[in-house]
Coordinates of C-alpha atoms (C1' of nucleotides) in Angstrom, one line a residue:
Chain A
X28 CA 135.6 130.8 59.8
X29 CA 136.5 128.4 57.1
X30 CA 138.6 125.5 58.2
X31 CA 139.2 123.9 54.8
X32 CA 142.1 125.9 52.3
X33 CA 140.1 126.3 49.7
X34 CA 141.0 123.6 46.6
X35 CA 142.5 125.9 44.6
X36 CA 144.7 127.8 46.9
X37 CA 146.4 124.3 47.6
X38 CA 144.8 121.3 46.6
X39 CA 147.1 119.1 49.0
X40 CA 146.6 121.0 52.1
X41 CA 142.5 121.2 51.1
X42 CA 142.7 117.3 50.6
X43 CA 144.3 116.7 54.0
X44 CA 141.7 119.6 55.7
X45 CA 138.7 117.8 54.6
X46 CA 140.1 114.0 55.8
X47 CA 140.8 116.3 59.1
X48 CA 137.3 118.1 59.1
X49 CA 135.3 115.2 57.8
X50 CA 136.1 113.1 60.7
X51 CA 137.4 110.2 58.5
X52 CA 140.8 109.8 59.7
X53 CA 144.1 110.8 62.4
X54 CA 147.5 109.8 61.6
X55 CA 148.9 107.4 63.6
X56 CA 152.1 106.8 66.1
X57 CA 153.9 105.4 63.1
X58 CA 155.7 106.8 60.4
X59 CA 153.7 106.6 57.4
X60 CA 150.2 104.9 59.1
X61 CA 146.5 106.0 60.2
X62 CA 144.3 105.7 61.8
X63 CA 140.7 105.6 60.0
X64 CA 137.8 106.7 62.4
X65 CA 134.3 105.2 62.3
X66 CA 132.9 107.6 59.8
X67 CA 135.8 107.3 57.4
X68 CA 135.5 103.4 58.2
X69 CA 132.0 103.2 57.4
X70 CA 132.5 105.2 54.1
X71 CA 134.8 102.5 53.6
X72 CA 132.7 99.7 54.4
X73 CA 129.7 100.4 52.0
X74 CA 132.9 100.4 49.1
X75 CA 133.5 96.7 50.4
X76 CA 130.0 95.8 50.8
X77 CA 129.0 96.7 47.0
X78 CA 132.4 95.2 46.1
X79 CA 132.3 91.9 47.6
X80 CA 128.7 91.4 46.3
X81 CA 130.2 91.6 42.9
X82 CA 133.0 89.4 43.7
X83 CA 130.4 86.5 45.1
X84 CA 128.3 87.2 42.4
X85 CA 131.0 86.5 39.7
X86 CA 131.6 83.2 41.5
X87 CA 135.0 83.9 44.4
X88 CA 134.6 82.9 47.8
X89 CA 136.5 84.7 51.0
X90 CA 139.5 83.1 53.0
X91 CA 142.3 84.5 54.9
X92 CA 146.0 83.3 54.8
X93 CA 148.9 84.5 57.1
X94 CA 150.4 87.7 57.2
X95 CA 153.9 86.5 57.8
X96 CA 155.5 85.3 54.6
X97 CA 158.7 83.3 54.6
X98 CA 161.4 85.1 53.2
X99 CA 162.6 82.9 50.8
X100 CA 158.8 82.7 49.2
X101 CA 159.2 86.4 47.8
X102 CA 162.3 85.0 46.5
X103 CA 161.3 82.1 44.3
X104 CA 160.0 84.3 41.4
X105 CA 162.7 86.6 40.1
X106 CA 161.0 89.4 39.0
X107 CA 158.4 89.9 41.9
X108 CA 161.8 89.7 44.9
X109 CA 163.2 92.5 42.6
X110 CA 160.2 94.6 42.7
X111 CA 158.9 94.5 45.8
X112 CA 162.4 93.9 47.9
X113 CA 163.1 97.5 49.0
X114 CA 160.1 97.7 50.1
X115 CA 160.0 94.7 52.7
X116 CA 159.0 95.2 56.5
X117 CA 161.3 91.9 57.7
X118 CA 160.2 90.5 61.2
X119 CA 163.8 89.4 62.3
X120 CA 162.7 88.0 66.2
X121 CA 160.2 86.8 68.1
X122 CA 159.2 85.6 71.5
X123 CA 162.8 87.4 71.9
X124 CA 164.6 85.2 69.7
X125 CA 166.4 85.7 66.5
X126 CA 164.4 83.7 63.8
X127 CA 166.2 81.1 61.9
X128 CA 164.4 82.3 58.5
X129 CA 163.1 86.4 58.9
X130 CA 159.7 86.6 58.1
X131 CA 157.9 89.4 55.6
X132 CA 154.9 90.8 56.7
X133 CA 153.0 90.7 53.3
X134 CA 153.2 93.0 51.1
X135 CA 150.7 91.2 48.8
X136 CA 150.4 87.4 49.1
X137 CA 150.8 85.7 45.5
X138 CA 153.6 83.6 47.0
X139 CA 152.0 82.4 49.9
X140 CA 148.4 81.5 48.6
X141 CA 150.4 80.1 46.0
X142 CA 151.9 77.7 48.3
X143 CA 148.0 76.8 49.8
X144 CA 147.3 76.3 45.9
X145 CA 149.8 74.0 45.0
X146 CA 148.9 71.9 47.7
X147 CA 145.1 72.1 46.9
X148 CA 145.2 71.8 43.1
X149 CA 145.4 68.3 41.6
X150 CA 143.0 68.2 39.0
X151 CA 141.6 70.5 36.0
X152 CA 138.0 69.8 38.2
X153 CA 140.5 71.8 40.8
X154 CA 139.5 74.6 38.5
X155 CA 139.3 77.7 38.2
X156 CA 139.6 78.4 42.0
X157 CA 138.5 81.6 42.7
X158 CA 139.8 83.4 46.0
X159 CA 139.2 86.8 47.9
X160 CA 140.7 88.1 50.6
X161 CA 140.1 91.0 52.3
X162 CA 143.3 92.1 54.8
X163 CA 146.1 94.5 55.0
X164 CA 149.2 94.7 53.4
X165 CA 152.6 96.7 54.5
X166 CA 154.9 98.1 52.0
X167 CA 157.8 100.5 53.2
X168 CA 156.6 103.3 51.5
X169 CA 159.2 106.6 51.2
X170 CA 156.4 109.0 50.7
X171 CA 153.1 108.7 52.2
X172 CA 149.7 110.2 51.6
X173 CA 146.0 109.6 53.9
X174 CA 144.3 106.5 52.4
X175 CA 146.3 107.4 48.7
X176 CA 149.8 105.7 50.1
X177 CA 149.8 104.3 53.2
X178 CA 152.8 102.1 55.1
X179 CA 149.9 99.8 56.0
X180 CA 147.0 99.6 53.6
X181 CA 143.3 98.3 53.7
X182 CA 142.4 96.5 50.8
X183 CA 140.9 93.1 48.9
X184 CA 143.6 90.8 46.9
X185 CA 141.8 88.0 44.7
X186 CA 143.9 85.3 43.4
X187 CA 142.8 82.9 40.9
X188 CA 144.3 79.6 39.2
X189 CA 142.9 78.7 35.7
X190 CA 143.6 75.6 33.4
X191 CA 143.7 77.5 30.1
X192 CA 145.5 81.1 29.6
X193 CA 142.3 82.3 28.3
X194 CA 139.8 81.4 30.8
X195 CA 142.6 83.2 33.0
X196 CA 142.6 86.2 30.6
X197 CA 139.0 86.1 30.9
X198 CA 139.2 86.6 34.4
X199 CA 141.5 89.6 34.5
X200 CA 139.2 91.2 32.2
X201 CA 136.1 90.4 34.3
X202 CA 137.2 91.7 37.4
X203 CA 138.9 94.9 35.7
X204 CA 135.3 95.3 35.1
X205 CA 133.8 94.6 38.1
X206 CA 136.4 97.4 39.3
X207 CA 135.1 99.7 36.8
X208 CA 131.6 99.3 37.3
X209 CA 131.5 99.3 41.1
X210 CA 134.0 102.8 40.5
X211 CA 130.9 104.2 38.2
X212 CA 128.3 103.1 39.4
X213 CA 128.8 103.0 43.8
X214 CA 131.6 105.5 43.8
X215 CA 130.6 108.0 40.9
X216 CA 133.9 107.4 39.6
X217 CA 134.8 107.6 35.9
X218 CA 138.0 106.7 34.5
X219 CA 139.9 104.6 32.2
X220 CA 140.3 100.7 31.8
X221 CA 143.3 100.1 30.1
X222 CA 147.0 97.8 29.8
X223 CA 149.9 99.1 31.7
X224 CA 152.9 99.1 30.0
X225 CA 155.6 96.9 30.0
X226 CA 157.6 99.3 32.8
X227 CA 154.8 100.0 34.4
X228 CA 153.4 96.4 35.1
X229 CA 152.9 94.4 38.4
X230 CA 156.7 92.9 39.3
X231 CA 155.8 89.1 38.3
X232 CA 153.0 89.8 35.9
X233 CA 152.7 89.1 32.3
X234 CA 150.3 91.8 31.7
X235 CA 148.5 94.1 34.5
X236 CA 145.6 96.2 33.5
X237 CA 144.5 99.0 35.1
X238 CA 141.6 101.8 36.0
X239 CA 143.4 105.3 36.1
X240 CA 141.3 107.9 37.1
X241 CA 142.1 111.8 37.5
X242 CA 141.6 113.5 40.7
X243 CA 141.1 117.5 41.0
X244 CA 144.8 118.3 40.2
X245 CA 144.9 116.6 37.3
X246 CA 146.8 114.2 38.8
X247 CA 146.3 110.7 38.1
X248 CA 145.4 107.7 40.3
X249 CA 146.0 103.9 39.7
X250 CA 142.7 103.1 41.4
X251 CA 143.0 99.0 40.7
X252 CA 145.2 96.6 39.4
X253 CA 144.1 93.0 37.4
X254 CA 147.1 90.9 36.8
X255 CA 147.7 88.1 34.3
X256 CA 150.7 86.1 36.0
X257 CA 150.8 83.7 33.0
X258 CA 152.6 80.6 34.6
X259 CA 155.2 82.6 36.8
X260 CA 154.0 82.3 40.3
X261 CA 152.8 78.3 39.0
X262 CA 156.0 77.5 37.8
X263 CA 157.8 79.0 41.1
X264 CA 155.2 77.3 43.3
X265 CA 154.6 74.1 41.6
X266 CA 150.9 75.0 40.8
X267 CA 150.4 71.9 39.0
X268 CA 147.0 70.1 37.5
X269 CA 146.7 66.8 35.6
X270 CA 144.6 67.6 32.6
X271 CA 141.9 65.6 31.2
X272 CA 144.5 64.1 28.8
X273 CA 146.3 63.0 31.7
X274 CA 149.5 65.2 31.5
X275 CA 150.4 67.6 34.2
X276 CA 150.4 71.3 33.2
X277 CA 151.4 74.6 35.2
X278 CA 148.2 77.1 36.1
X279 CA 147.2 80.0 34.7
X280 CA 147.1 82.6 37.8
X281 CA 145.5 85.5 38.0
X282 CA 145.3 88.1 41.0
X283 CA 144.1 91.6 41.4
X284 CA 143.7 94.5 44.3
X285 CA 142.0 97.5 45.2
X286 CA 142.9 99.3 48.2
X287 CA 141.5 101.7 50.5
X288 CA 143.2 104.5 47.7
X289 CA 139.6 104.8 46.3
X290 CA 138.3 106.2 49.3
X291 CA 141.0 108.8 48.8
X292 CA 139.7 109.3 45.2
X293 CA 136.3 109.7 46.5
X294 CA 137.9 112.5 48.5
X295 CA 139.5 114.3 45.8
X296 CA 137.1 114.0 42.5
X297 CA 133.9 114.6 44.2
X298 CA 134.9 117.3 47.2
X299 CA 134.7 120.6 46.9
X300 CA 135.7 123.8 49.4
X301 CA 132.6 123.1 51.7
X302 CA 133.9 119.6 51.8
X303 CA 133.5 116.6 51.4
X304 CA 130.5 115.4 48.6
X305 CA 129.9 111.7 49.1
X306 CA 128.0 109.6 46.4
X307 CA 124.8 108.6 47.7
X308 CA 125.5 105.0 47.6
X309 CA 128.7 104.8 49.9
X310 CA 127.5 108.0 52.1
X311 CA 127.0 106.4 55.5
X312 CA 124.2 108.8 56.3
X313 CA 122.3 109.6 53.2
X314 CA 119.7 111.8 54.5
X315 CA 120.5 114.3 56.9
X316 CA 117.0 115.7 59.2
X317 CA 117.6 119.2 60.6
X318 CA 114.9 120.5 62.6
X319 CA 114.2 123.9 62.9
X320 CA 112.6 125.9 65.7
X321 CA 112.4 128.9 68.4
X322 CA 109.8 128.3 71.4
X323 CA 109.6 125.3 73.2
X324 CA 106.3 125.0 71.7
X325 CA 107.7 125.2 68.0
X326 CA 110.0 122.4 68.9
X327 CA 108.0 119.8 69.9
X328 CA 105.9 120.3 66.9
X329 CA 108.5 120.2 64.5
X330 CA 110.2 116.9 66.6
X331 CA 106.9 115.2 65.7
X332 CA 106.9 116.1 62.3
X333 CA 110.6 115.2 61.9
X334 CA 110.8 112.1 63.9
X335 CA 107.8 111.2 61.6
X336 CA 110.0 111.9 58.4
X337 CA 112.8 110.1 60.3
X338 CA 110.6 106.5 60.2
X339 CA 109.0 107.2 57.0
X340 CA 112.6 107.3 55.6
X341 CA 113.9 104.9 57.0
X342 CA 111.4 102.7 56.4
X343 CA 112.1 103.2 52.9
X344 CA 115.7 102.0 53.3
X345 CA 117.6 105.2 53.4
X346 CA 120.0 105.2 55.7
X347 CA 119.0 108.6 57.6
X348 CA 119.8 110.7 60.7
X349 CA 117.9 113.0 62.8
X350 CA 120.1 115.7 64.0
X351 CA 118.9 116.5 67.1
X352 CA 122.1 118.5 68.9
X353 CA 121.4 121.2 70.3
X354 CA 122.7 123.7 68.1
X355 CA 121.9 126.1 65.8
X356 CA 120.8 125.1 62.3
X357 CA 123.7 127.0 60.4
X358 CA 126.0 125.4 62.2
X359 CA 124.5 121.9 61.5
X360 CA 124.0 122.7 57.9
X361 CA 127.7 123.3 57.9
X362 CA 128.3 120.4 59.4
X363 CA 126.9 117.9 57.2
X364 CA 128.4 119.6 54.3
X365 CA 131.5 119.5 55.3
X366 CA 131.0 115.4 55.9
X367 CA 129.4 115.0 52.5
X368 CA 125.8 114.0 53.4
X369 CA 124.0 114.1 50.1
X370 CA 121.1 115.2 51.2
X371 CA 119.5 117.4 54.1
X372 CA 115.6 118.0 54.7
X373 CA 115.3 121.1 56.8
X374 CA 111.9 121.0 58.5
X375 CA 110.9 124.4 60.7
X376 CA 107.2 125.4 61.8
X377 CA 106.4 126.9 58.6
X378 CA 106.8 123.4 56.9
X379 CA 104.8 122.0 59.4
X380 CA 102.0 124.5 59.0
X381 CA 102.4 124.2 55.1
X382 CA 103.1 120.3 54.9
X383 CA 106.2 121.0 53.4
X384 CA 109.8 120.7 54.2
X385 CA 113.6 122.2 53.0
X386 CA 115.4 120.4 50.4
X387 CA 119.1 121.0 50.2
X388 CA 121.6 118.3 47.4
X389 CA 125.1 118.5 48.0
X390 CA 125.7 118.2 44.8
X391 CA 125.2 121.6 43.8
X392 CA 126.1 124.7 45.8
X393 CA 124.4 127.2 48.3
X394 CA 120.8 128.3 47.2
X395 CA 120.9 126.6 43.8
X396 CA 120.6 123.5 45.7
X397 CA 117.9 124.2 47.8
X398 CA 113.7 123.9 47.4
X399 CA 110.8 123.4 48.9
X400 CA 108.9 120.1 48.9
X401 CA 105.6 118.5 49.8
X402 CA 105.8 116.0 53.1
X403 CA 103.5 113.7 50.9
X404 CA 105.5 111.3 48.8
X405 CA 109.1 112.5 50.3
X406 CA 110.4 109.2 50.5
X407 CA 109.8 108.7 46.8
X408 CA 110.9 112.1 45.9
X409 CA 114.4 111.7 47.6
X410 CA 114.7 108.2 46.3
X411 CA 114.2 109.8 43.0
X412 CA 117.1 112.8 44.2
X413 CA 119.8 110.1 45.6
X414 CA 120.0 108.7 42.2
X415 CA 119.6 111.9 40.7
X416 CA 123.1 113.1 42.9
X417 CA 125.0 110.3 42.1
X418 CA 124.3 110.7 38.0
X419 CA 125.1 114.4 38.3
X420 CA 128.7 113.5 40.5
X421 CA 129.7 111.1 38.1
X422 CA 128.8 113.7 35.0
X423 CA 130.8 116.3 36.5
X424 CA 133.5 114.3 37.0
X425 CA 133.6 112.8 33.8
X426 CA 132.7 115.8 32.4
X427 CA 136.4 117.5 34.3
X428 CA 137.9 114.3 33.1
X429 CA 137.6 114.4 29.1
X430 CA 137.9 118.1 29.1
X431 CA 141.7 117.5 30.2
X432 CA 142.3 115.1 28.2
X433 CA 144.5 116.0 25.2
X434 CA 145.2 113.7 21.6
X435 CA 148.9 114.7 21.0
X436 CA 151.0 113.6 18.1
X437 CA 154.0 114.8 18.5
X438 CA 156.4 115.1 21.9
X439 CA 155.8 118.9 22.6
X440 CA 152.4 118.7 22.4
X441 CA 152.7 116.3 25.4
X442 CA 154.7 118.3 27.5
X443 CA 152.4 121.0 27.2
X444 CA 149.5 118.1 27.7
X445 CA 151.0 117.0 30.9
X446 CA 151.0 120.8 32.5
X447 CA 146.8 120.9 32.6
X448 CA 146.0 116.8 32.4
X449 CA 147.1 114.1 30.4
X450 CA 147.7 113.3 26.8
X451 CA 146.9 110.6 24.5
X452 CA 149.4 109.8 22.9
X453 CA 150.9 107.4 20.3
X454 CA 153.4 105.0 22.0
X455 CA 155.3 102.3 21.3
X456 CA 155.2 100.0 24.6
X457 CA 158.9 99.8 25.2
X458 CA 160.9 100.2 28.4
X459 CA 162.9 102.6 27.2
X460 CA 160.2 105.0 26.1
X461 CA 158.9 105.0 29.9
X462 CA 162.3 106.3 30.9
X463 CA 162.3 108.3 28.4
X464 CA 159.2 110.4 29.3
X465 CA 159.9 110.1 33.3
X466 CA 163.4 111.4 32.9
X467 CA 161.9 114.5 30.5
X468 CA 158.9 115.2 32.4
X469 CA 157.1 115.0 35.9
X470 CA 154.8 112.6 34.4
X471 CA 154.2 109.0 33.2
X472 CA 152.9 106.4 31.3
X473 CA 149.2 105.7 32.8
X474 CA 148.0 103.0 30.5
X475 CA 147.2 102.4 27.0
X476 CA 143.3 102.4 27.3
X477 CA 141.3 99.5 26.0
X478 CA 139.3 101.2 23.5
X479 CA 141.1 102.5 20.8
X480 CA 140.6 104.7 17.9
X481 CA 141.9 103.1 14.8
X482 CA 144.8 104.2 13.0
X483 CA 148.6 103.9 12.4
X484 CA 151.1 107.0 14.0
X485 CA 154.4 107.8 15.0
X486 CA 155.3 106.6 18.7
X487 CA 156.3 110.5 20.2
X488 CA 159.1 109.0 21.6
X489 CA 160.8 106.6 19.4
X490 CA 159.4 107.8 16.1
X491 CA 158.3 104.1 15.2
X492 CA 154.8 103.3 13.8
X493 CA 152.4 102.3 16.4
X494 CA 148.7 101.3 16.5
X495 CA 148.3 102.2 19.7
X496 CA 147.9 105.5 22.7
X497 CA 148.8 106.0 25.6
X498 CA 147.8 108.1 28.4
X499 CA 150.5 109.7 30.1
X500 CA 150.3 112.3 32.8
X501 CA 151.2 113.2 36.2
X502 CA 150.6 110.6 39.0
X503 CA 149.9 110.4 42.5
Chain B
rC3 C1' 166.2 108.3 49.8
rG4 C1' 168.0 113.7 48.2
rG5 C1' 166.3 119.2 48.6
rG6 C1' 163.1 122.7 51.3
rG7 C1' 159.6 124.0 55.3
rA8 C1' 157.5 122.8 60.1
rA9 C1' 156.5 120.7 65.2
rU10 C1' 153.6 125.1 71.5
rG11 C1' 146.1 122.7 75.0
rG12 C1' 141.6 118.7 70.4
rC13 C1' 142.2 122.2 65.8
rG14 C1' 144.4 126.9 63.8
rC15 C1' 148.2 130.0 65.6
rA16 C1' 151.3 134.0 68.7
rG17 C1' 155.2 133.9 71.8
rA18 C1' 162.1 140.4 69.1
rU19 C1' 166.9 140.4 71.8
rG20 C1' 166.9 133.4 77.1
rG21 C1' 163.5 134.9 82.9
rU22 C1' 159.1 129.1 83.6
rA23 C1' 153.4 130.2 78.4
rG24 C1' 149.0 133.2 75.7
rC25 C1' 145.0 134.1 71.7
rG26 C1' 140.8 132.3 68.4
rC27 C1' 137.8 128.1 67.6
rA28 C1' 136.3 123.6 70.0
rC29 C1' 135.2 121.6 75.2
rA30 C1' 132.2 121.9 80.5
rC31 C1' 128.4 124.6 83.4
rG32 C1' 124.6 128.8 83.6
rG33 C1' 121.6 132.2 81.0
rU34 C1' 119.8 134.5 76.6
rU35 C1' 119.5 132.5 71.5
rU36 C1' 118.1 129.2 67.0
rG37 C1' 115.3 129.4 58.6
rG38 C1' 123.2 129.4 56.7
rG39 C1' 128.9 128.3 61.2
rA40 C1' 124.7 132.9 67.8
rC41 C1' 126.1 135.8 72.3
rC42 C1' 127.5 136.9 77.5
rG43 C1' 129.5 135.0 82.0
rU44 C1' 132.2 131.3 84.6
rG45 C1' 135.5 127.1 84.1
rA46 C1' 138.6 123.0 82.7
rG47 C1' 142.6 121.7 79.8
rG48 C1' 149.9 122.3 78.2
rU49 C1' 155.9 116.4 79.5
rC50 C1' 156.1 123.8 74.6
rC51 C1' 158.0 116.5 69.5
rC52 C1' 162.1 113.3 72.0
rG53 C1' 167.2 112.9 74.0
rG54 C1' 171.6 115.4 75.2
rG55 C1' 174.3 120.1 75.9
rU56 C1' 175.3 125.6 77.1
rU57 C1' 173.3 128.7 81.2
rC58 C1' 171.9 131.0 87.7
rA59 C1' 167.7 130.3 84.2
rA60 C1' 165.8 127.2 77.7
rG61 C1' 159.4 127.2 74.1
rU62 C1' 163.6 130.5 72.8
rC63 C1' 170.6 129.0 71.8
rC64 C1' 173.8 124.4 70.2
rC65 C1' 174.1 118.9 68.8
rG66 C1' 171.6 114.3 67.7
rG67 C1' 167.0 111.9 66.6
rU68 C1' 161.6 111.4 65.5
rU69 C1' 157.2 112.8 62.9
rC70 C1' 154.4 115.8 59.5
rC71 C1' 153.9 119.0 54.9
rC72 C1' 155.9 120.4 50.0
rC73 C1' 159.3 119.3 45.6
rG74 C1' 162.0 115.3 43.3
rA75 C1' 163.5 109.7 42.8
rC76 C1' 160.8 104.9 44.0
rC77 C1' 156.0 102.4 44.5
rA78 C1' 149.0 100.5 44.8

RNA sequence: CGGGGAAUGGCGCAGAUGGUAGCGCACACGGUUUGGGACCGUGAGGUCCCGGGUUCAAGUCCCGGUUCCCCGACCA
């Protein structure tokens, strides 16, 4: 009867079951594309809820700004036409007319919000000016995953234009982690804030940090991005400011994204072979009700108990559903598993008669799970158990995290690393030690993570002395 | 973009040797059920991925294309 392969058979066909089982998404008519339906959406929409009130509350504002990017905008900074030309959708007519310049459907939108800015920036009281957005991008992607690659992706880009390259530095840092607390603490999600290297950085940026985080296959994720663009996108735009000493100077730009990918991370950290196991906070129904009965007579007395539960719960801000289908109660139990409600109250006629009810956290499985609590103070008592859920998801999976994770010193200690997890390694952040690894192995440099242990080794590539490690594994 | 699989009702699949489609689940209705995916009966639902070709006849054979999955290369 199962419909999910379980994870370890084949963690790639379980991932793609669950999306399938869990209701959250179809593909689409188009190569590469889907579609995300309403419970997927709404999973998705508590992530941009907690997010956004994180960006407002570290001062950005939202705005919107065209998808259709002149061609020659991607062009004006060298590095960033390079990276991102192969993967161009090009709108070459409209209104069935050849256009006299194509036009790019965005694949991120430095170039033109830099335009906006250096038409809206004239002063250092210009500054900073701090920007969301919250759109889709398109990138022609060769290999596609559900929500983890995507032709057409979901996601929030935030650009921002500084006077100093510190306060713009500060910025990258700040919202690397706002990332990394709304991963932790909404999503459940550990992982690791750290530089990318050199190779591995945003095609324009000076620097781009990063949040890697490993999903059930040991595989990693780039789950966001923070970008110091130095002066490169200013200098290509003319994103100019007369300073207080009355000369004009270039901006400091930042920007930084994180896509609908997390969603897929939720998917793959926290589910298991009944499912999908959402953390509390992003779970669009947090408490499931199932009412349990026989006689007609046993039905309506456990509807008025339930429906009671229903308003006492919600009352208490828990976003909560009554189940009232008519079907069987295994069946719904299934259900709800399988879509990753944390929490189900099961109430029959013996909890009526006893004033108790069922207790079941997704968290942990079958009977182990389950109890028996008192009607009184259930609101408070599954208050108590939501937080409770989302401690013990983000323990286990920080738990699986560090226990494959491997210190290596030398280069076939890595190559073992990268067959169960990652390795930490020492590095020396050179180009040619990226290629290096990539051509040798299936894996990669992650990042070099932002707390380091002291010490002085030998790079296990290039032999040099280095002060630094890097994580290096295989990568979705 | 290279290599390998696959495409048949919503989902999962079966359809040697070519003869005009079937099963399980899901769905609708009726009845019996209901503390871990209930059962019986009745019923509805299919351009067999698309386009060509071979043939009296194509889900099946041939050619071309599309999409999905896996492994690489490339990227959030």
């Amino acid at each position: 009867m199962a419909k999910v392969t379980p994870r370890a058979q084949d963690y790639s066909e379980w991932y793609l079951d669950v999306i399938r089982e869990a209701d959250l998404a179809d593909y689409a008519p188009v190569r590469g594309c889907i579609v995300v339906k309403p419970y997927g959406w709404a999973i998705y929409e508590h992530m941009r809820e907690f997010l956004d009130r994180r960006f407002k509350e570290t001062g950005h504002v939202n705005a919107a700004f065209p998808l259709f990017i002149p061609l020659s905008f991607l062009q004006r900074e060298a590095q960033h036409v390079q990276g991102f030309s192969p993967e161009l959708a090009v709108v070459t007519h409209g209104g069935g007319e050849e256009l006299e310049e194509p036009l790019v459907v965005r694949p991120t939108s430095e170039t033109i919000i830099g335009y906006s800015y250096a038409q809206w920036i004239r002063s250092y009281r210009d500054l900073p000016l701090l920007i969301n957005c919250w759109n889709s991008v398109v990138r022609w992607e060769k290999r596609t995953k559900p929500f983890i690659r995507t032709m057409e992706f979901y996601w929030q880009e935030g650009h921002t234009a500084h006077a100093t390259h510190e306060e713009a530095l500060e910025e990258v840092m700040r919202i690397l982690d706002v990332y990394y607390d709304h991963m932790r603490a909404d999503c459940a999600l550990p992982g690791f804030r750290g530089r990318k290297s050199l190779y591995e950085r945003f095609a324009g940026a000076l620097t781009t940090y990063s949040v890697e985080s490993m999903m059930g296959d040991k595989r990693s994720l780039q789950s966001c991005t923070s970008h110091d663009l130095g002066q490169n996108f200013a200098r290509a735009f003319e994103i100019k400011f007369l300073d207080r000493d009355n000369t004009e100077k270039y901006c400091w730009t930042t920007s930084w994204g994180l896509s609908w990918r997390l969603l897929g991370a939720v998917i793959m950290v926290h589910g298991d072979d009944q499912g999908l196991r959402l953390p509390p906070k992003i779970a669009p129904i947090q408490v499931v009700i199932v009412p349990i009965y026989k006689t007609d007579a046993e039905k309506s007395i456990v509807f008025e108990t339930a429906g009671r539960l229903f308003q006492t719960l919600k009352a208490a801000g828990m976003r909560v559903k009554l189940d009232d289908r008519d079907e069987t109660p295994g069946f719904k139990f299934n259900d709800w598993e399988l879509r990753g409600v944390p929490v189900r109250v099961e109430v029959g006629p013996k909890d009526v008669a006893n004033g108790m009810v069922g207790l079941a956290r997704r968290d942990r499985p079958g009977k182990e799970g389950k109890s028996f609590v008192s009607q009184q103070g259930l609101a408070e008592h599954i208050h108590t158990l939501l937080q409770e859920i989302h401690q013990s998801l983000l323990q286990q999976a920080e738990h699986f995290l560090h226990s494959h994770i491997r210190e290596c010193n030398t280069w076939d200690e890595v190559k073992e690393a990268v067959e169960d997890g990652w390795a930490l390694a020492p590095l020396a952040d050179n180009p040619a030690n990226d290629e290096f690894i990539r051509n040798n192995l299936t894996a990669k440099t992650l990042n070099f993570p932002l707390d380091q242990p002291e010490g002085e080794w030998t790079c296990v590539v290039s032999g040099q002395r280095v002060r630094e490690r890097a994580l290096i594994g295989k990568s979705y």
